[in-house]
mmCIF file with all atom_site columns, C-alpha atoms and ligand atoms in Angstrom:
data_model
loop_
_atom_site.group_PDB
_atom_site.id
_atom_site.type_symbol
_atom_site.label_atom_id
_atom_site.label_alt_id
_atom_site.label_comp_id
_atom_site.label_asym_id
_atom_site.label_entity_id
_atom_site.label_seq_id
_atom_site.pdbx_PDB_ins_code
_atom_site.Cartn_x
_atom_site.Cartn_y
_atom_site.Cartn_z
_atom_site.occupancy
_atom_site.B_iso_or_equiv
_atom_site.pdbx_formal_charge
_atom_site.auth_seq_id
_atom_site.auth_comp_id
_atom_site.auth_asym_id
_atom_site.auth_atom_id
_atom_site.pdbx_PDB_model_num
ATOM   1   C CA . MET T 1 1   ? -0.173  0.268  0.389  1.00 0.00 ? 554  MET T CA 1
ATOM   2   C CA . GLN T 1 2   ? 1.295   3.148  -0.987 1.00 0.00 ? 555  GLN T CA 1
ATOM   3   C CA . VAL T 1 3   ? 1.036   6.142  0.900  1.00 0.00 ? 556  VAL T CA 1
ATOM   4   C CA . THR T 1 4   ? 2.207   10.099 -1.265 1.00 0.00 ? 557  THR T CA 1
ATOM   5   C CA . ALA T 1 5   ? 4.589   11.222 0.794  1.00 0.00 ? 558  ALA T CA 1
ATOM   6   C CA . ARG T 1 6   ? 8.148   12.935 0.479  1.00 0.00 ? 559  ARG T CA 1
ATOM   7   C CA . PRO T 1 7   ? 11.046  12.005 -0.674 1.00 0.00 ? 560  PRO T CA 1
ATOM   8   C CA . TYR T 1 8   ? 9.213   9.630  -1.875 1.00 0.00 ? 561  TYR T CA 1
ATOM   9   C CA . ALA T 1 9   ? 6.486   7.323  -1.924 1.00 0.00 ? 562  ALA T CA 1
ATOM   10  C CA . PHE T 1 10  ? 5.614   5.123  1.927  1.00 0.00 ? 563  PHE T CA 1
ATOM   11  C CA . ALA T 1 11  ? 5.246   1.538  1.190  1.00 0.00 ? 564  ALA T CA 1
ATOM   12  C CA . LEU T 1 12  ? 2.845   0.982  4.686  1.00 0.00 ? 565  LEU T CA 1
ATOM   13  C CA . ASP T 1 13  ? 2.420   -2.776 6.179  1.00 0.00 ? 566  ASP T CA 1
ATOM   14  C CA . PRO T 1 14  ? -1.067  -2.849 7.883  1.00 0.00 ? 567  PRO T CA 1
ATOM   15  C CA . ALA T 1 15  ? 0.604   -5.622 9.332  1.00 0.00 ? 568  ALA T CA 1
ATOM   16  C CA . ARG T 1 16  ? 3.891   -4.334 10.612 1.00 0.00 ? 569  ARG T CA 1
ATOM   17  C CA . VAL T 1 17  ? 2.294   -0.605 11.444 1.00 0.00 ? 570  VAL T CA 1
ATOM   18  C CA . ALA T 1 18  ? 1.839   1.285  14.610 1.00 0.00 ? 571  ALA T CA 1
ATOM   19  C CA . LEU T 1 19  ? 0.701   4.651  16.035 1.00 0.00 ? 572  LEU T CA 1
ATOM   20  C CA . VAL T 1 20  ? 2.880   6.726  18.672 1.00 0.00 ? 573  VAL T CA 1
ATOM   21  C CA . VAL T 1 21  ? 1.175   9.054  19.429 1.00 0.00 ? 574  VAL T CA 1
ATOM   22  C CA . ILE T 1 22  ? 3.875   11.480 21.553 1.00 0.00 ? 575  ILE T CA 1
ATOM   23  C CA . ASP T 1 23  ? 3.628   13.167 24.555 1.00 0.00 ? 576  ASP T CA 1
ATOM   24  C CA . MET T 1 24  ? 0.313   15.371 24.596 1.00 0.00 ? 577  MET T CA 1
ATOM   25  C CA . GLN T 1 25  ? -0.055  15.977 27.898 1.00 0.00 ? 578  GLN T CA 1
ATOM   26  C CA . ARG T 1 26  ? -1.992  18.647 29.572 1.00 0.00 ? 579  ARG T CA 1
ATOM   27  C CA . ASP T 1 27  ? 1.364   20.449 30.678 1.00 0.00 ? 580  ASP T CA 1
ATOM   28  C CA . PHE T 1 28  ? 2.462   20.774 27.135 1.00 0.00 ? 581  PHE T CA 1
ATOM   29  C CA . ILE T 1 29  ? -0.961  22.095 26.064 1.00 0.00 ? 582  ILE T CA 1
ATOM   30  C CA . GLU T 1 30  ? -3.235  22.949 28.004 1.00 0.00 ? 583  GLU T CA 1
ATOM   31  C CA . PRO T 1 31  ? -3.565  27.306 29.576 1.00 0.00 ? 584  PRO T CA 1
ATOM   32  C CA . GLY T 1 32  ? -1.929  26.991 33.310 1.00 0.00 ? 585  GLY T CA 1
ATOM   33  C CA . GLY T 1 33  ? 0.646   24.723 32.893 1.00 0.00 ? 586  GLY T CA 1
ATOM   34  C CA . PHE T 1 34  ? 4.324   23.826 32.449 1.00 0.00 ? 587  PHE T CA 1
ATOM   35  C CA . GLY T 1 35  ? 4.577   25.162 28.708 1.00 0.00 ? 588  GLY T CA 1
ATOM   36  C CA . ASP T 1 36  ? 2.824   28.367 29.643 1.00 0.00 ? 589  ASP T CA 1
ATOM   37  C CA . SER T 1 37  ? 4.651   29.261 32.701 1.00 0.00 ? 590  SER T CA 1
ATOM   38  C CA . LEU T 1 38  ? 8.005   28.939 30.291 1.00 0.00 ? 591  LEU T CA 1
ATOM   39  C CA . GLY T 1 39  ? 6.513   31.719 28.250 1.00 0.00 ? 592  GLY T CA 1
ATOM   40  C CA . ASN T 1 40  ? 4.988   29.456 25.173 1.00 0.00 ? 593  ASN T CA 1
ATOM   41  C CA . ASP T 1 41  ? 2.211   29.179 22.937 1.00 0.00 ? 594  ASP T CA 1
ATOM   42  C CA . VAL T 1 42  ? 0.235   27.114 24.138 1.00 0.00 ? 595  VAL T CA 1
ATOM   43  C CA . ALA T 1 43  ? -2.089  27.318 21.737 1.00 0.00 ? 596  ALA T CA 1
ATOM   44  C CA . ARG T 1 44  ? -0.516  26.231 18.495 1.00 0.00 ? 597  ARG T CA 1
ATOM   45  C CA . LEU T 1 45  ? -0.048  22.772 20.100 1.00 0.00 ? 598  LEU T CA 1
ATOM   46  C CA . LYS T 1 46  ? -3.874  22.851 21.081 1.00 0.00 ? 599  LYS T CA 1
ATOM   47  C CA . ALA T 1 47  ? -4.311  23.727 17.324 1.00 0.00 ? 600  ALA T CA 1
ATOM   48  C CA . ILE T 1 48  ? -3.320  20.469 16.182 1.00 0.00 ? 601  ILE T CA 1
ATOM   49  C CA . VAL T 1 49  ? -5.355  18.201 19.253 1.00 0.00 ? 602  VAL T CA 1
ATOM   50  C CA . PRO T 1 50  ? -8.544  17.589 16.087 1.00 0.00 ? 603  PRO T CA 1
ATOM   51  C CA . THR T 1 51  ? -6.100  15.919 13.717 1.00 0.00 ? 604  THR T CA 1
ATOM   52  C CA . VAL T 1 52  ? -4.869  13.819 16.070 1.00 0.00 ? 605  VAL T CA 1
ATOM   53  C CA . ALA T 1 53  ? -7.154  12.792 17.557 1.00 0.00 ? 606  ALA T CA 1
ATOM   54  C CA . SER T 1 54  ? -8.804  11.518 13.847 1.00 0.00 ? 607  SER T CA 1
ATOM   55  C CA . LEU T 1 55  ? -5.540  10.118 13.061 1.00 0.00 ? 608  LEU T CA 1
ATOM   56  C CA . ILE T 1 56  ? -6.053  7.599  16.653 1.00 0.00 ? 609  ILE T CA 1
ATOM   57  C CA . ALA T 1 57  ? -9.604  7.321  14.985 1.00 0.00 ? 610  ALA T CA 1
ATOM   58  C CA . LEU T 1 58  ? -7.954  6.096  12.128 1.00 0.00 ? 611  LEU T CA 1
ATOM   59  C CA . PHE T 1 59  ? -5.897  3.557  13.596 1.00 0.00 ? 612  PHE T CA 1
ATOM   60  C CA . ARG T 1 60  ? -8.358  2.318  15.658 1.00 0.00 ? 613  ARG T CA 1
ATOM   61  C CA . ARG T 1 61  ? -10.898 1.743  12.827 1.00 0.00 ? 614  ARG T CA 1
ATOM   62  C CA . HIS T 1 62  ? -8.134  0.035  11.237 1.00 0.00 ? 615  HIS T CA 1
ATOM   63  C CA . ALA T 1 63  ? -7.548  -1.785 14.416 1.00 0.00 ? 616  ALA T CA 1
ATOM   64  C CA . LEU T 1 64  ? -3.999  -0.728 14.232 1.00 0.00 ? 617  LEU T CA 1
ATOM   65  C CA . PRO T 1 65  ? -2.003  -1.051 16.926 1.00 0.00 ? 618  PRO T CA 1
ATOM   66  C CA . ILE T 1 66  ? -1.663  2.489  18.888 1.00 0.00 ? 619  ILE T CA 1
ATOM   67  C CA . ILE T 1 67  ? 1.147   3.843  21.374 1.00 0.00 ? 620  ILE T CA 1
ATOM   68  C CA . HIS T 1 68  ? 1.327   6.722  23.511 1.00 0.00 ? 621  HIS T CA 1
ATOM   69  C CA . THR T 1 69  ? 4.050   8.192  25.200 1.00 0.00 ? 622  THR T CA 1
ATOM   70  C CA . ARG T 1 70  ? 3.901   10.557 27.914 1.00 0.00 ? 623  ARG T CA 1
ATOM   71  C CA . GLU T 1 71  ? 7.279   12.552 29.292 1.00 0.00 ? 624  GLU T CA 1
ATOM   72  C CA . ALA T 1 72  ? 7.476   11.464 33.065 1.00 0.00 ? 625  ALA T CA 1
ATOM   73  C CA . HIS T 1 73  ? 9.519   10.773 36.282 1.00 0.00 ? 626  HIS T CA 1
ATOM   74  C CA . GLN T 1 74  ? 9.409   8.576  39.010 1.00 0.00 ? 627  GLN T CA 1
ATOM   75  C CA . PRO T 1 75  ? 8.108   10.903 42.068 1.00 0.00 ? 628  PRO T CA 1
ATOM   76  C CA . ASP T 1 76  ? 11.911  10.199 44.074 1.00 0.00 ? 629  ASP T CA 1
ATOM   77  C CA . LEU T 1 77  ? 13.031  11.260 40.659 1.00 0.00 ? 630  LEU T CA 1
ATOM   78  C CA . SER T 1 78  ? 16.095  8.724  40.118 1.00 0.00 ? 631  SER T CA 1
ATOM   79  C CA . ASP T 1 79  ? 15.529  8.174  37.302 1.00 0.00 ? 632  ASP T CA 1
ATOM   80  C CA . CYS T 1 80  ? 15.792  11.934 36.366 1.00 0.00 ? 633  CYS T CA 1
ATOM   81  C CA . PRO T 1 81  ? 19.771  12.713 35.757 1.00 0.00 ? 634  PRO T CA 1
ATOM   82  C CA . PRO T 1 82  ? 20.954  16.066 37.203 1.00 0.00 ? 635  PRO T CA 1
ATOM   83  C CA . ALA T 1 83  ? 21.809  17.232 33.772 1.00 0.00 ? 636  ALA T CA 1
ATOM   84  C CA . LYS T 1 84  ? 18.837  16.931 33.183 1.00 0.00 ? 637  LYS T CA 1
ATOM   85  C CA . ARG T 1 85  ? 17.122  18.145 35.775 1.00 0.00 ? 638  ARG T CA 1
ATOM   86  C CA . LEU T 1 86  ? 19.143  21.317 36.462 1.00 0.00 ? 639  LEU T CA 1
ATOM   87  C CA . ARG T 1 87  ? 18.180  22.313 33.076 1.00 0.00 ? 640  ARG T CA 1
ATOM   88  C CA . GLY T 1 88  ? 15.930  25.425 33.079 1.00 0.00 ? 641  GLY T CA 1
ATOM   89  C CA . ALA T 1 89  ? 15.004  28.446 35.540 1.00 0.00 ? 642  ALA T CA 1
ATOM   90  C CA . PRO T 1 90  ? 15.167  27.551 39.198 1.00 0.00 ? 643  PRO T CA 1
ATOM   91  C CA . GLY T 1 91  ? 11.420  26.639 40.627 1.00 0.00 ? 644  GLY T CA 1
ATOM   92  C CA . LEU T 1 92  ? 10.138  25.507 37.033 1.00 0.00 ? 645  LEU T CA 1
ATOM   93  C CA . ARG T 1 93  ? 12.173  22.682 37.166 1.00 0.00 ? 646  ARG T CA 1
ATOM   94  C CA . ILE T 1 94  ? 11.452  19.243 36.957 1.00 0.00 ? 647  ILE T CA 1
ATOM   95  C CA . GLY T 1 95  ? 9.664   17.845 39.962 1.00 0.00 ? 648  GLY T CA 1
ATOM   96  C CA . ASP T 1 96  ? 8.892   21.391 41.012 1.00 0.00 ? 649  ASP T CA 1
ATOM   97  C CA . ALA T 1 97  ? 5.575   22.373 41.817 1.00 0.00 ? 650  ALA T CA 1
ATOM   98  C CA . GLY T 1 98  ? 3.571   23.963 39.273 1.00 0.00 ? 651  GLY T CA 1
ATOM   99  C CA . ALA T 1 99  ? 0.346   25.059 38.654 1.00 0.00 ? 652  ALA T CA 1
ATOM   100 C CA . MET T 1 100 ? -0.949  21.492 37.393 1.00 0.00 ? 653  MET T CA 1
ATOM   101 C CA . GLY T 1 101 ? 1.011   19.163 39.962 1.00 0.00 ? 654  GLY T CA 1
ATOM   102 C CA . ARG T 1 102 ? 5.188   18.917 40.220 1.00 0.00 ? 655  ARG T CA 1
ATOM   103 C CA . ILE T 1 103 ? 6.394   19.288 36.225 1.00 0.00 ? 656  ILE T CA 1
ATOM   104 C CA . LEU T 1 104 ? 6.763   16.442 34.597 1.00 0.00 ? 657  LEU T CA 1
ATOM   105 C CA . ILE T 1 105 ? 6.048   14.004 37.644 1.00 0.00 ? 658  ILE T CA 1
ATOM   106 C CA . ALA T 1 106 ? 4.209   10.796 37.189 1.00 0.00 ? 659  ALA T CA 1
ATOM   107 C CA . GLY T 1 107 ? 0.316   11.006 38.210 1.00 0.00 ? 660  GLY T CA 1
ATOM   108 C CA . GLU T 1 108 ? 0.678   14.259 38.917 1.00 0.00 ? 661  GLU T CA 1
ATOM   109 C CA . PRO T 1 109 ? -2.566  15.810 36.633 1.00 0.00 ? 662  PRO T CA 1
ATOM   110 C CA . GLY T 1 110 ? -0.138  18.453 34.498 1.00 0.00 ? 663  GLY T CA 1
ATOM   111 C CA . ASN T 1 111 ? 1.334   14.935 33.637 1.00 0.00 ? 664  ASN T CA 1
ATOM   112 C CA . ALA T 1 112 ? -2.084  13.909 32.204 1.00 0.00 ? 665  ALA T CA 1
ATOM   113 C CA . ILE T 1 113 ? -2.861  12.495 28.174 1.00 0.00 ? 666  ILE T CA 1
ATOM   114 C CA . LEU T 1 114 ? -5.239  15.420 26.675 1.00 0.00 ? 667  LEU T CA 1
ATOM   115 C CA . PRO T 1 115 ? -8.526  13.308 28.317 1.00 0.00 ? 668  PRO T CA 1
ATOM   116 C CA . GLU T 1 116 ? -9.957  14.549 24.895 1.00 0.00 ? 669  GLU T CA 1
ATOM   117 C CA . LEU T 1 117 ? -7.276  11.761 23.385 1.00 0.00 ? 670  LEU T CA 1
ATOM   118 C CA . ALA T 1 118 ? -6.709  9.544  26.045 1.00 0.00 ? 671  ALA T CA 1
ATOM   119 C CA . PRO T 1 119 ? -5.444  5.617  25.760 1.00 0.00 ? 672  PRO T CA 1
ATOM   120 C CA . LEU T 1 120 ? -7.705  3.334  25.339 1.00 0.00 ? 673  LEU T CA 1
ATOM   121 C CA . PRO T 1 121 ? -6.846  0.117  28.158 1.00 0.00 ? 674  PRO T CA 1
ATOM   122 C CA . ASP T 1 122 ? -5.626  -2.490 25.453 1.00 0.00 ? 675  ASP T CA 1
ATOM   123 C CA . GLU T 1 123 ? -3.419  0.251  23.805 1.00 0.00 ? 676  GLU T CA 1
ATOM   124 C CA . ILE T 1 124 ? 0.465   0.936  25.109 1.00 0.00 ? 677  ILE T CA 1
ATOM   125 C CA . ALA T 1 125 ? 0.700   3.943  27.305 1.00 0.00 ? 678  ALA T CA 1
ATOM   126 C CA . ILE T 1 126 ? 4.059   4.164  28.364 1.00 0.00 ? 679  ILE T CA 1
ATOM   127 C CA . ASP T 1 127 ? 6.055   6.609  30.500 1.00 0.00 ? 680  ASP T CA 1
ATOM   128 C CA . LYS T 1 128 ? 9.581   7.478  29.155 1.00 0.00 ? 681  LYS T CA 1
ATOM   129 C CA . PRO T 1 129 ? 11.963  9.857  31.471 1.00 0.00 ? 682  PRO T CA 1
ATOM   130 C CA . GLY T 1 130 ? 14.006  10.786 28.196 1.00 0.00 ? 683  GLY T CA 1
ATOM   131 C CA . LYS T 1 131 ? 13.311  12.504 25.684 1.00 0.00 ? 684  LYS T CA 1
ATOM   132 C CA . GLY T 1 132 ? 13.251  9.615  22.638 1.00 0.00 ? 685  GLY T CA 1
ATOM   133 C CA . MET T 1 133 ? 10.699  7.381  23.859 1.00 0.00 ? 686  MET T CA 1
ATOM   134 C CA . PHE T 1 134 ? 13.718  4.037  23.466 1.00 0.00 ? 687  PHE T CA 1
ATOM   135 C CA . TRP T 1 135 ? 15.700  5.019  26.632 1.00 0.00 ? 688  TRP T CA 1
ATOM   136 C CA . ALA T 1 136 ? 14.895  2.831  29.847 1.00 0.00 ? 689  ALA T CA 1
ATOM   137 C CA . THR T 1 137 ? 11.517  1.982  28.565 1.00 0.00 ? 690  THR T CA 1
ATOM   138 C CA . GLY T 1 138 ? 11.605  -1.474 27.291 1.00 0.00 ? 691  GLY T CA 1
ATOM   139 C CA . LEU T 1 139 ? 9.063   -0.370 23.915 1.00 0.00 ? 692  LEU T CA 1
ATOM   140 C CA . HIS T 1 140 ? 11.439  -1.599 21.785 1.00 0.00 ? 693  HIS T CA 1
ATOM   141 C CA . GLU T 1 141 ? 11.500  -4.745 23.219 1.00 0.00 ? 694  GLU T CA 1
ATOM   142 C CA . ARG T 1 142 ? 7.385   -4.398 22.958 1.00 0.00 ? 695  ARG T CA 1
ATOM   143 C CA . LEU T 1 143 ? 7.398   -3.478 19.223 1.00 0.00 ? 696  LEU T CA 1
ATOM   144 C CA . GLN T 1 144 ? 9.787   -6.579 18.279 1.00 0.00 ? 697  GLN T CA 1
ATOM   145 C CA . ALA T 1 145 ? 7.967   -8.970 20.197 1.00 0.00 ? 698  ALA T CA 1
ATOM   146 C CA . MET T 1 146 ? 4.351   -7.400 17.888 1.00 0.00 ? 699  MET T CA 1
ATOM   147 C CA . GLY T 1 147 ? 6.250   -7.844 14.845 1.00 0.00 ? 700  GLY T CA 1
ATOM   148 C CA . ILE T 1 148 ? 5.852   -3.821 14.575 1.00 0.00 ? 701  ILE T CA 1
ATOM   149 C CA . THR T 1 149 ? 8.901   -2.240 11.458 1.00 0.00 ? 702  THR T CA 1
ATOM   150 C CA . GLN T 1 150 ? 7.397   0.501  10.167 1.00 0.00 ? 703  GLN T CA 1
ATOM   151 C CA . LEU T 1 151 ? 5.952   3.970  12.864 1.00 0.00 ? 704  LEU T CA 1
ATOM   152 C CA . VAL T 1 152 ? 4.169   6.582  12.048 1.00 0.00 ? 705  VAL T CA 1
ATOM   153 C CA . PHE T 1 153 ? 4.096   9.368  14.775 1.00 0.00 ? 706  PHE T CA 1
ATOM   154 C CA . ALA T 1 154 ? 2.254   11.957 15.669 1.00 0.00 ? 707  ALA T CA 1
ATOM   155 C CA . GLY T 1 155 ? 2.501   15.110 18.977 1.00 0.00 ? 708  GLY T CA 1
ATOM   156 C CA . VAL T 1 156 ? 4.665   17.339 20.523 1.00 0.00 ? 709  VAL T CA 1
ATOM   157 C CA . THR T 1 157 ? 7.118   19.282 20.338 1.00 0.00 ? 710  THR T CA 1
ATOM   158 C CA . THR T 1 158 ? 8.540   18.451 16.590 1.00 0.00 ? 711  THR T CA 1
ATOM   159 C CA . GLU T 1 159 ? 11.919  19.355 17.238 1.00 0.00 ? 712  GLU T CA 1
ATOM   160 C CA . VAL T 1 160 ? 12.300  17.801 20.632 1.00 0.00 ? 713  VAL T CA 1
ATOM   161 C CA . CYS T 1 161 ? 10.526  14.476 21.813 1.00 0.00 ? 714  CYS T CA 1
ATOM   162 C CA . VAL T 1 162 ? 8.863   13.698 17.931 1.00 0.00 ? 715  VAL T CA 1
ATOM   163 C CA . GLN T 1 163 ? 12.066  13.823 16.473 1.00 0.00 ? 716  GLN T CA 1
ATOM   164 C CA . THR T 1 164 ? 14.331  12.265 18.772 1.00 0.00 ? 717  THR T CA 1
ATOM   165 C CA . SER T 1 165 ? 11.435  9.152  19.047 1.00 0.00 ? 718  SER T CA 1
ATOM   166 C CA . MET T 1 166 ? 12.261  9.398  15.304 1.00 0.00 ? 719  MET T CA 1
ATOM   167 C CA . ARG T 1 167 ? 16.193  9.453  15.556 1.00 0.00 ? 720  ARG T CA 1
ATOM   168 C CA . GLU T 1 168 ? 16.492  6.444  18.254 1.00 0.00 ? 721  GLU T CA 1
ATOM   169 C CA . ALA T 1 169 ? 13.661  4.900  15.968 1.00 0.00 ? 722  ALA T CA 1
ATOM   170 C CA . ASN T 1 170 ? 15.920  4.933  12.326 1.00 0.00 ? 723  ASN T CA 1
ATOM   171 C CA . ASP T 1 171 ? 18.581  3.803  13.834 1.00 0.00 ? 724  ASP T CA 1
ATOM   172 C CA . ARG T 1 172 ? 16.984  0.342  15.354 1.00 0.00 ? 725  ARG T CA 1
ATOM   173 C CA . GLY T 1 173 ? 15.350  -0.228 12.237 1.00 0.00 ? 726  GLY T CA 1
ATOM   174 C CA . TYR T 1 174 ? 11.897  0.603  11.812 1.00 0.00 ? 727  TYR T CA 1
ATOM   175 C CA . ASP T 1 175 ? 11.065  2.864  8.553  1.00 0.00 ? 728  ASP T CA 1
ATOM   176 C CA . CYS T 1 176 ? 8.823   5.669  10.081 1.00 0.00 ? 729  CYS T CA 1
ATOM   177 C CA . LEU T 1 177 ? 6.326   8.497  9.167  1.00 0.00 ? 730  LEU T CA 1
ATOM   178 C CA . LEU T 1 178 ? 5.642   11.842 10.065 1.00 0.00 ? 731  LEU T CA 1
ATOM   179 C CA . ILE T 1 179 ? 2.144   13.141 10.128 1.00 0.00 ? 732  ILE T CA 1
ATOM   180 C CA . GLU T 1 180 ? 2.843   16.630 9.690  1.00 0.00 ? 733  GLU T CA 1
ATOM   181 C CA . ASP T 1 181 ? -0.657  18.405 10.500 1.00 0.00 ? 734  ASP T CA 1
ATOM   182 C CA . ALA T 1 182 ? -0.520  16.336 13.831 1.00 0.00 ? 735  ALA T CA 1
ATOM   183 C CA . THR T 1 183 ? 2.761   17.547 15.204 1.00 0.00 ? 736  THR T CA 1
ATOM   184 C CA . GLU T 1 184 ? 3.476   20.588 16.709 1.00 0.00 ? 737  GLU T CA 1
ATOM   185 C CA . SER T 1 185 ? 6.064   22.713 18.227 1.00 0.00 ? 738  SER T CA 1
ATOM   186 C CA . TYR T 1 186 ? 6.349   26.225 19.972 1.00 0.00 ? 739  TYR T CA 1
ATOM   187 C CA . PHE T 1 187 ? 8.384   27.573 16.702 1.00 0.00 ? 740  PHE T CA 1
ATOM   188 C CA . PRO T 1 188 ? 6.962   27.162 13.814 1.00 0.00 ? 741  PRO T CA 1
ATOM   189 C CA . ALA T 1 189 ? 10.641  27.753 11.938 1.00 0.00 ? 742  ALA T CA 1
ATOM   190 C CA . PHE T 1 190 ? 12.130  24.788 14.083 1.00 0.00 ? 743  PHE T CA 1
ATOM   191 C CA . LYS T 1 191 ? 8.564   22.014 13.232 1.00 0.00 ? 744  LYS T CA 1
ATOM   192 C CA . ALA T 1 192 ? 9.736   23.888 10.040 1.00 0.00 ? 745  ALA T CA 1
ATOM   193 C CA . ALA T 1 193 ? 13.291  22.764 10.050 1.00 0.00 ? 746  ALA T CA 1
ATOM   194 C CA . THR T 1 194 ? 12.678  19.638 11.624 1.00 0.00 ? 747  THR T CA 1
ATOM   195 C CA . ILE T 1 195 ? 10.860  18.310 8.504  1.00 0.00 ? 748  ILE T CA 1
ATOM   196 C CA . GLU T 1 196 ? 13.224  19.151 6.158  1.00 0.00 ? 749  GLU T CA 1
ATOM   197 C CA . MET T 1 197 ? 15.979  17.839 8.185  1.00 0.00 ? 750  MET T CA 1
ATOM   198 C CA . ILE T 1 198 ? 14.097  13.772 8.340  1.00 0.00 ? 751  ILE T CA 1
ATOM   199 C CA . VAL T 1 199 ? 13.090  14.122 4.283  1.00 0.00 ? 752  VAL T CA 1
ATOM   200 C CA . ALA T 1 200 ? 15.979  15.595 2.876  1.00 0.00 ? 753  ALA T CA 1
ATOM   201 C CA . GLN T 1 201 ? 19.373  13.011 1.689  1.00 0.00 ? 754  GLN T CA 1
ATOM   202 C CA . GLY T 1 202 ? 16.522  10.866 0.645  1.00 0.00 ? 755  GLY T CA 1
ATOM   203 C CA . GLY T 1 203 ? 14.819  9.844  3.407  1.00 0.00 ? 756  GLY T CA 1
ATOM   204 C CA . ILE T 1 204 ? 17.266  10.056 6.372  1.00 0.00 ? 757  ILE T CA 1
ATOM   205 C CA . VAL T 1 205 ? 15.264  9.781  9.067  1.00 0.00 ? 758  VAL T CA 1
ATOM   206 C CA . GLY T 1 206 ? 12.118  9.292  7.154  1.00 0.00 ? 759  GLY T CA 1
ATOM   207 C CA . TRP T 1 207 ? 9.368   10.363 4.966  1.00 0.00 ? 760  TRP T CA 1
ATOM   208 C CA . ALA T 1 208 ? 6.293   13.112 6.470  1.00 0.00 ? 761  ALA T CA 1
ATOM   209 C CA . THR T 1 209 ? 3.199   13.174 4.766  1.00 0.00 ? 762  THR T CA 1
ATOM   210 C CA . PRO T 1 210 ? -0.346  15.204 5.870  1.00 0.00 ? 763  PRO T CA 1
ATOM   211 C CA . LEU T 1 211 ? -2.798  12.800 7.728  1.00 0.00 ? 764  LEU T CA 1
ATOM   212 C CA . ALA T 1 212 ? -5.208  13.098 4.555  1.00 0.00 ? 765  ALA T CA 1
ATOM   213 C CA . SER T 1 213 ? -2.622  10.971 2.367  1.00 0.00 ? 766  SER T CA 1
ATOM   214 C CA . LEU T 1 214 ? -2.012  7.761  4.929  1.00 0.00 ? 767  LEU T CA 1
ATOM   215 C CA . ALA T 1 215 ? -5.994  8.164  5.085  1.00 0.00 ? 768  ALA T CA 1
ATOM   216 C CA . SER T 1 216 ? -6.764  8.081  1.526  1.00 0.00 ? 769  SER T CA 1
ATOM   217 C CA . ALA T 1 217 ? -4.378  4.721  1.417  1.00 0.00 ? 770  ALA T CA 1
ATOM   218 C CA . LEU T 1 218 ? -5.490  3.392  4.123  1.00 0.00 ? 771  LEU T CA 1
ATOM   219 C CA . GLU T 1 219 ? -9.080  2.998  3.234  1.00 0.00 ? 772  GLU T CA 1
ATOM   220 C CA . ALA T 1 220 ? -8.888  2.440  -0.925 1.00 0.00 ? 773  ALA T CA 1
ATOM   221 C CA . GLY T 1 221 ? -5.881  -0.511 0.954  1.00 0.00 ? 774  GLY T CA 1
ATOM   222 C CA . HIS T 1 222 ? -9.352  -2.138 3.198  1.00 0.00 ? 775  HIS T CA 1
ATOM   223 C CA . GLY T 1 223 ? -11.887 -1.359 0.348  1.00 0.00 ? 776  GLY T CA 1
HETATM 224 C C1 . C5J E 2 .   ? 10.137  18.958 25.819 1.00 0.00 ? 1007 C5J E C1 1
HETATM 225 C C2 . C5J E 2 .   ? 9.070   17.414 24.308 1.00 0.00 ? 1007 C5J E C2 1
HETATM 226 N N1 . C5J E 2 .   ? 9.761   19.644 24.678 1.00 0.00 ? 1007 C5J E N1 1
HETATM 227 N N2 . C5J E 2 .   ? 7.795   16.918 25.049 1.00 0.00 ? 1007 C5J E N2 1
HETATM 228 N N3 . C5J E 2 .   ? 9.400   17.595 25.517 1.00 0.00 ? 1007 C5J E N3 1
HETATM 229 O O1 . C5J E 2 .   ? 10.666  19.280 26.255 1.00 0.00 ? 1007 C5J E O1 1
HETATM 230 O O2 . C5J E 2 .   ? 9.041   17.801 23.685 1.00 0.00 ? 1007 C5J E O2 1
#
């Protein structure tokens, strides 16, 4: 099944593909959350929620696997190296008290995935202590056990956790397709540059396409 994409068509194999939705968490997206408190325009991220919801619905309709990630640390910060924790202004660091609970701590209200994108019980939801989704998560082994060789990516932010996860996946041998309108950054130029980096040099990290291209291929393929 061919999906129109850049730099060239993506040969989608529905038997081996999974969707990865990166970090669609309240603290990054909702007004009053951590991202907002850092001075970011969270409305940019909020705007992709309907597209991400449509992408999730597409995978559910075709009974294809979905993985949701959260950037989250243990309450005792044992999985947060000082090199990560000590970045940023005091009072706005990982583990500090934020408007929606302790910043980037598992189980805190702000750390939750947006309710409208919440994982279903049969979907995989993982907490990741890194920006990438493979560091200290065991996810590669789970995907291998499922026979997954292709990953479709969505989520936030494009240039940080999405790009890091895509690069990690590329190095582990997955074919990676980024859904351009289902990912966003606080910085428009960073999103645009990331997409160009991914598809450059014959798809050095992977492919990129809008949701409509993936949807039309999947709907046509399944009759
Ligand atoms: C960041 C993320 N930007 N999910 N996290 O720190 O991209």
